[in-house]
Short mmCIF file of N, CA, C and O in Angstrom, two decimals:
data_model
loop_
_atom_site.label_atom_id
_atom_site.label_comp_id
_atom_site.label_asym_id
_atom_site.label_seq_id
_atom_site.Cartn_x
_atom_site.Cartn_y
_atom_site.Cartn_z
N UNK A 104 113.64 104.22 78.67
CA UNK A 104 112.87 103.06 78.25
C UNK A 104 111.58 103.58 77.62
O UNK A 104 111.13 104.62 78.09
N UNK A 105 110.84 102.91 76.47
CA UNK A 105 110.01 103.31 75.75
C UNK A 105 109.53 102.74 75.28
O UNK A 105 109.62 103.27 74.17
N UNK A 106 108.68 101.52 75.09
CA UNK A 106 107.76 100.76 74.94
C UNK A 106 106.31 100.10 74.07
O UNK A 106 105.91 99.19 74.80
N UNK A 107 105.52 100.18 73.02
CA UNK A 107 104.50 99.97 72.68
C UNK A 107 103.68 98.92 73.46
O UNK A 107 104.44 97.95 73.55
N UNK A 108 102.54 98.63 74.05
CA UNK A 108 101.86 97.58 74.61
C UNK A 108 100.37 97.75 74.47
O UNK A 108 99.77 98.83 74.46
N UNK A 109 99.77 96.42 74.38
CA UNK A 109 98.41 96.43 74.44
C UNK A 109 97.79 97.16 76.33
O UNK A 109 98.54 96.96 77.30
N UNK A 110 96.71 97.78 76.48
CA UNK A 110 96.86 98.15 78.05
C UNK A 110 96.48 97.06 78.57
O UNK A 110 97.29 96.65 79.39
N UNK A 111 95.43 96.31 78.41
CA UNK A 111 95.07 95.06 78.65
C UNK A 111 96.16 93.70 78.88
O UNK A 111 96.18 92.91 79.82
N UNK A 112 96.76 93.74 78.04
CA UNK A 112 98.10 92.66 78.34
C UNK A 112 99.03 93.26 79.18
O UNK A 112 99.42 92.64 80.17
N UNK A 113 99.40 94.25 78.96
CA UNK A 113 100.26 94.92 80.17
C UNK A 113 99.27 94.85 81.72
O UNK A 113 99.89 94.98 82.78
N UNK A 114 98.17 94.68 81.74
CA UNK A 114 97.66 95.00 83.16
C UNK A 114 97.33 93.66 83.45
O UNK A 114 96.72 93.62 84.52
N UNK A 115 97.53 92.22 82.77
CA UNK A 115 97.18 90.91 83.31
C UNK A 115 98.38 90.70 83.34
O UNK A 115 98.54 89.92 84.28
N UNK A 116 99.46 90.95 82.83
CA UNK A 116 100.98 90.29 83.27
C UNK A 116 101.29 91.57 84.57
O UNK A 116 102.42 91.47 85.04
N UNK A 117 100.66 92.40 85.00
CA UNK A 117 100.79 93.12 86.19
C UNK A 117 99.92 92.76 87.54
O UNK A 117 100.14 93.07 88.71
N UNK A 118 98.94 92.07 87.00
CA UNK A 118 98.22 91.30 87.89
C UNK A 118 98.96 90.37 88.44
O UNK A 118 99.33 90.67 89.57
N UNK A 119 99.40 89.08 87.96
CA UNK A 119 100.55 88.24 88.23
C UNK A 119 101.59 88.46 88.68
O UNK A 119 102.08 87.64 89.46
N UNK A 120 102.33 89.75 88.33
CA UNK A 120 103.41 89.55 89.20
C UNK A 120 103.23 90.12 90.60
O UNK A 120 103.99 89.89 91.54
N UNK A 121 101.89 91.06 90.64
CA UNK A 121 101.71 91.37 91.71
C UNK A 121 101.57 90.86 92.74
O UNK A 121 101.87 91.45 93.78
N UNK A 122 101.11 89.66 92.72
CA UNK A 122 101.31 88.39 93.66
C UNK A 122 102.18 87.81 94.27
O UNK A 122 102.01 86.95 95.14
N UNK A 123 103.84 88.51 93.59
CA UNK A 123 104.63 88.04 94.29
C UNK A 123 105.50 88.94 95.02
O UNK A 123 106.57 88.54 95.48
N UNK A 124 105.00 90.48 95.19
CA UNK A 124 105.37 91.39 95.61
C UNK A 124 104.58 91.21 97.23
O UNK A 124 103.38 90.98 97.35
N UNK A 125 105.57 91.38 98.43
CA UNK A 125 104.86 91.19 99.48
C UNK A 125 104.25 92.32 100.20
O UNK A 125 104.76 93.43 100.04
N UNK A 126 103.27 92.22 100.94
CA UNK A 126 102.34 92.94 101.58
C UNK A 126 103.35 94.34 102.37
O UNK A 126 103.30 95.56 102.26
N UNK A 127 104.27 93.34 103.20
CA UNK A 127 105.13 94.23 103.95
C UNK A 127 106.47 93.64 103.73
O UNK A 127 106.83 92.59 104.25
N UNK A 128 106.89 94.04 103.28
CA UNK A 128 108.51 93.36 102.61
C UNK A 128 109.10 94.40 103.68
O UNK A 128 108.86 95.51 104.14
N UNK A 129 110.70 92.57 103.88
CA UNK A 129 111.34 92.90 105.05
C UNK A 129 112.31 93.88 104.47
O UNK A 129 112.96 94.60 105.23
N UNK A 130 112.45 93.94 103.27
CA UNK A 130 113.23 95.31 102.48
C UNK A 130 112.92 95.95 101.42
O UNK A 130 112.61 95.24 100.46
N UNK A 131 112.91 97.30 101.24
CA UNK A 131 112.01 97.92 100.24
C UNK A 131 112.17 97.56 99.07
O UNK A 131 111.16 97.42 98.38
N UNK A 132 113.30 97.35 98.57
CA UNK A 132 113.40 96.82 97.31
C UNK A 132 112.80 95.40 96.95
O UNK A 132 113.11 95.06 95.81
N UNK A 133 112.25 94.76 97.43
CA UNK A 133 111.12 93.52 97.41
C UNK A 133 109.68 94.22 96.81
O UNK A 133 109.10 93.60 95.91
N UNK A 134 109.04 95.62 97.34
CA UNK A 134 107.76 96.48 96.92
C UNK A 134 107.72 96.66 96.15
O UNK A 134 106.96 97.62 96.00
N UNK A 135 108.44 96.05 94.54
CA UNK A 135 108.59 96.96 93.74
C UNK A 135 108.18 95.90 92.36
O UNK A 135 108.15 94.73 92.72
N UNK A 136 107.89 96.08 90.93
CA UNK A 136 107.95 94.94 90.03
C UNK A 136 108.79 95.56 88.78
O UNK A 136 108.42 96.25 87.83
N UNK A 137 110.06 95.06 89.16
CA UNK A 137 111.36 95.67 87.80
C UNK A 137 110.99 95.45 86.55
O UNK A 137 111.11 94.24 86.35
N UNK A 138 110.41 96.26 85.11
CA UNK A 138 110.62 96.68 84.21
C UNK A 138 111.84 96.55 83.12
O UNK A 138 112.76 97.37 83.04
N UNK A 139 111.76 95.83 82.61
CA UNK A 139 113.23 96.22 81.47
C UNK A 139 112.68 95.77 80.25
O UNK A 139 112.18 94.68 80.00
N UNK A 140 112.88 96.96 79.37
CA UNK A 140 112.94 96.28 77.95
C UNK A 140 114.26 96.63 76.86
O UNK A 140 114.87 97.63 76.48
N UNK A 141 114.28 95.58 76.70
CA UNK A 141 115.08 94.56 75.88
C UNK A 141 115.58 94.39 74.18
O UNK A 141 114.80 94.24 73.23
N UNK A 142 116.54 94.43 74.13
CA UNK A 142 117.03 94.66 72.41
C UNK A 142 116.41 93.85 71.65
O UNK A 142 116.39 94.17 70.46
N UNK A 143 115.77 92.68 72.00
CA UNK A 143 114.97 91.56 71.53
C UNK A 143 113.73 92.39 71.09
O UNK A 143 113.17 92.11 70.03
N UNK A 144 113.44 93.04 71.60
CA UNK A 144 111.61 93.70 71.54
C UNK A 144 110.72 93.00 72.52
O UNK A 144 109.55 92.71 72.24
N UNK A 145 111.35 92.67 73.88
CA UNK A 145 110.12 92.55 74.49
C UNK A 145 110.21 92.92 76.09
O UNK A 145 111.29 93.15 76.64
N UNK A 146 109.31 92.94 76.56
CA UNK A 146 109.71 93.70 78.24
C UNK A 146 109.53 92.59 79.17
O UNK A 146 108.74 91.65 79.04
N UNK A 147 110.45 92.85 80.21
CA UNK A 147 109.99 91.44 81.12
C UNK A 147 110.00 92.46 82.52
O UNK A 147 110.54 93.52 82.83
N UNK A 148 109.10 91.53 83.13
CA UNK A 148 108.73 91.60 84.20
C UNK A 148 109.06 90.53 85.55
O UNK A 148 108.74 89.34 85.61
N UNK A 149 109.78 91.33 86.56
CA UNK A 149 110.11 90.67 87.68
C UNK A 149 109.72 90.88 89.16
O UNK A 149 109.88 92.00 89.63
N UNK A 150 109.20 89.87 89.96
CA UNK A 150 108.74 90.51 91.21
C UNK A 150 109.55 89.15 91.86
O UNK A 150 109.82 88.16 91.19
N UNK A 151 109.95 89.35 93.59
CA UNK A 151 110.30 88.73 94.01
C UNK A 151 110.27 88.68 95.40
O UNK A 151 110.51 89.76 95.94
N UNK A 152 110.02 87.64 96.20
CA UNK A 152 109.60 88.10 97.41
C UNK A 152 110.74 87.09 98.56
O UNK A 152 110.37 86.66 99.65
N UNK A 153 112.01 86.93 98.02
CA UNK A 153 113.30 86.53 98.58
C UNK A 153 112.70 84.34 99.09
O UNK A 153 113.53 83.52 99.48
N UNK A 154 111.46 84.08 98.93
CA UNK A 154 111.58 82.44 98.51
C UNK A 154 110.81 82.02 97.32
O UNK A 154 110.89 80.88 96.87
N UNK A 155 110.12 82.90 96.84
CA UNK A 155 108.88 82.82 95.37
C UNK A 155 109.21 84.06 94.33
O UNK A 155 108.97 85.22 94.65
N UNK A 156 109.63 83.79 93.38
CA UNK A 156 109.49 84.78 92.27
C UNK A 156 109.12 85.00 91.02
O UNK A 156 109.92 85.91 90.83
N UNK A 157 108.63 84.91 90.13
CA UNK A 157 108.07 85.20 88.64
C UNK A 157 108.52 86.02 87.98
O UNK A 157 108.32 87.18 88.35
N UNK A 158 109.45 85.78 86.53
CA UNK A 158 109.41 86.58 85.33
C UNK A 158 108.82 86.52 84.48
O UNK A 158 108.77 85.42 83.93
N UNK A 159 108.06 87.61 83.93
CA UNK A 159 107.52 87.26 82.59
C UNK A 159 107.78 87.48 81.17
O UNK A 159 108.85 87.94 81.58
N UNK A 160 107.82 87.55 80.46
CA UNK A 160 108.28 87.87 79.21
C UNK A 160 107.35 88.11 78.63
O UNK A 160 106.54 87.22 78.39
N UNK A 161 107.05 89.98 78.00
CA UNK A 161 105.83 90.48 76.95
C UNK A 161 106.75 90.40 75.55
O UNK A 161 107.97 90.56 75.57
N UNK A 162 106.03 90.16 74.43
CA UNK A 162 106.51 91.02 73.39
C UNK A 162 105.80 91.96 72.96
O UNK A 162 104.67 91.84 72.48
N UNK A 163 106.58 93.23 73.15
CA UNK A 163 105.97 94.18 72.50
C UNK A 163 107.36 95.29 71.60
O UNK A 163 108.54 95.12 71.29
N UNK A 164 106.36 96.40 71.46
CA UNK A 164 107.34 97.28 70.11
C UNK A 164 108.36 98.30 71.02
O UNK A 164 108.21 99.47 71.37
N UNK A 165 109.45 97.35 71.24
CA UNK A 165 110.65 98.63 71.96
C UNK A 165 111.40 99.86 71.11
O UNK A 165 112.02 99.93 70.05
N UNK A 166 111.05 100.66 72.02
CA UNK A 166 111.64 102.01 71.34
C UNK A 166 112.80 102.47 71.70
O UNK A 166 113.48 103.12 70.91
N UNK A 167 113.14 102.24 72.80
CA UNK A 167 114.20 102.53 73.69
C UNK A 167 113.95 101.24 74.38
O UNK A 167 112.94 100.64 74.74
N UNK A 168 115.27 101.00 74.45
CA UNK A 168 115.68 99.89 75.59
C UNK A 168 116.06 100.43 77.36
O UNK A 168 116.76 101.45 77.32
N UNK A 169 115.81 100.08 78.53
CA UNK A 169 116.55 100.25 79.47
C UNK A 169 115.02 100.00 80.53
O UNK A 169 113.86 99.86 80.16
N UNK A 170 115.63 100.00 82.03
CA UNK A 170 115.23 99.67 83.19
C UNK A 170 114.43 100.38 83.91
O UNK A 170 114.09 100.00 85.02
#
């Protein structure tokens, strides 16, 4: 995966999802905020905390696609 992004927009859509990543998650894979970018050109962002979750959708300049 390979990416172009403003750092600033990448670190307020990381702010947000951080919120839905829990403090002490009852399984590790909950600690985490999944990455993928996308043949479209843009990266999304997922956090989830198994009853609240948020994706977001950036556009930015993909170079490589993957997770």
């Amino acid at each position: 995966m390979k990416f172009t992004i403003n750092s600033s927009e990448l670190s307020k859509a990381l702010d947000r999802a951080i919120k839905f990543v829990p403090g002490k998650p009852m399984h590790p894979i909950l600690a985490n905020i999944k990455l993928v970018a996308t043949d479209s050109g843009a990266v999304l962002l997922t956090s989830f905390d198994l009853s609240d979750g948020i994706q977001l959708e950036l556009k930015t300049g993909v170079i490589d696609t993957g997770e």
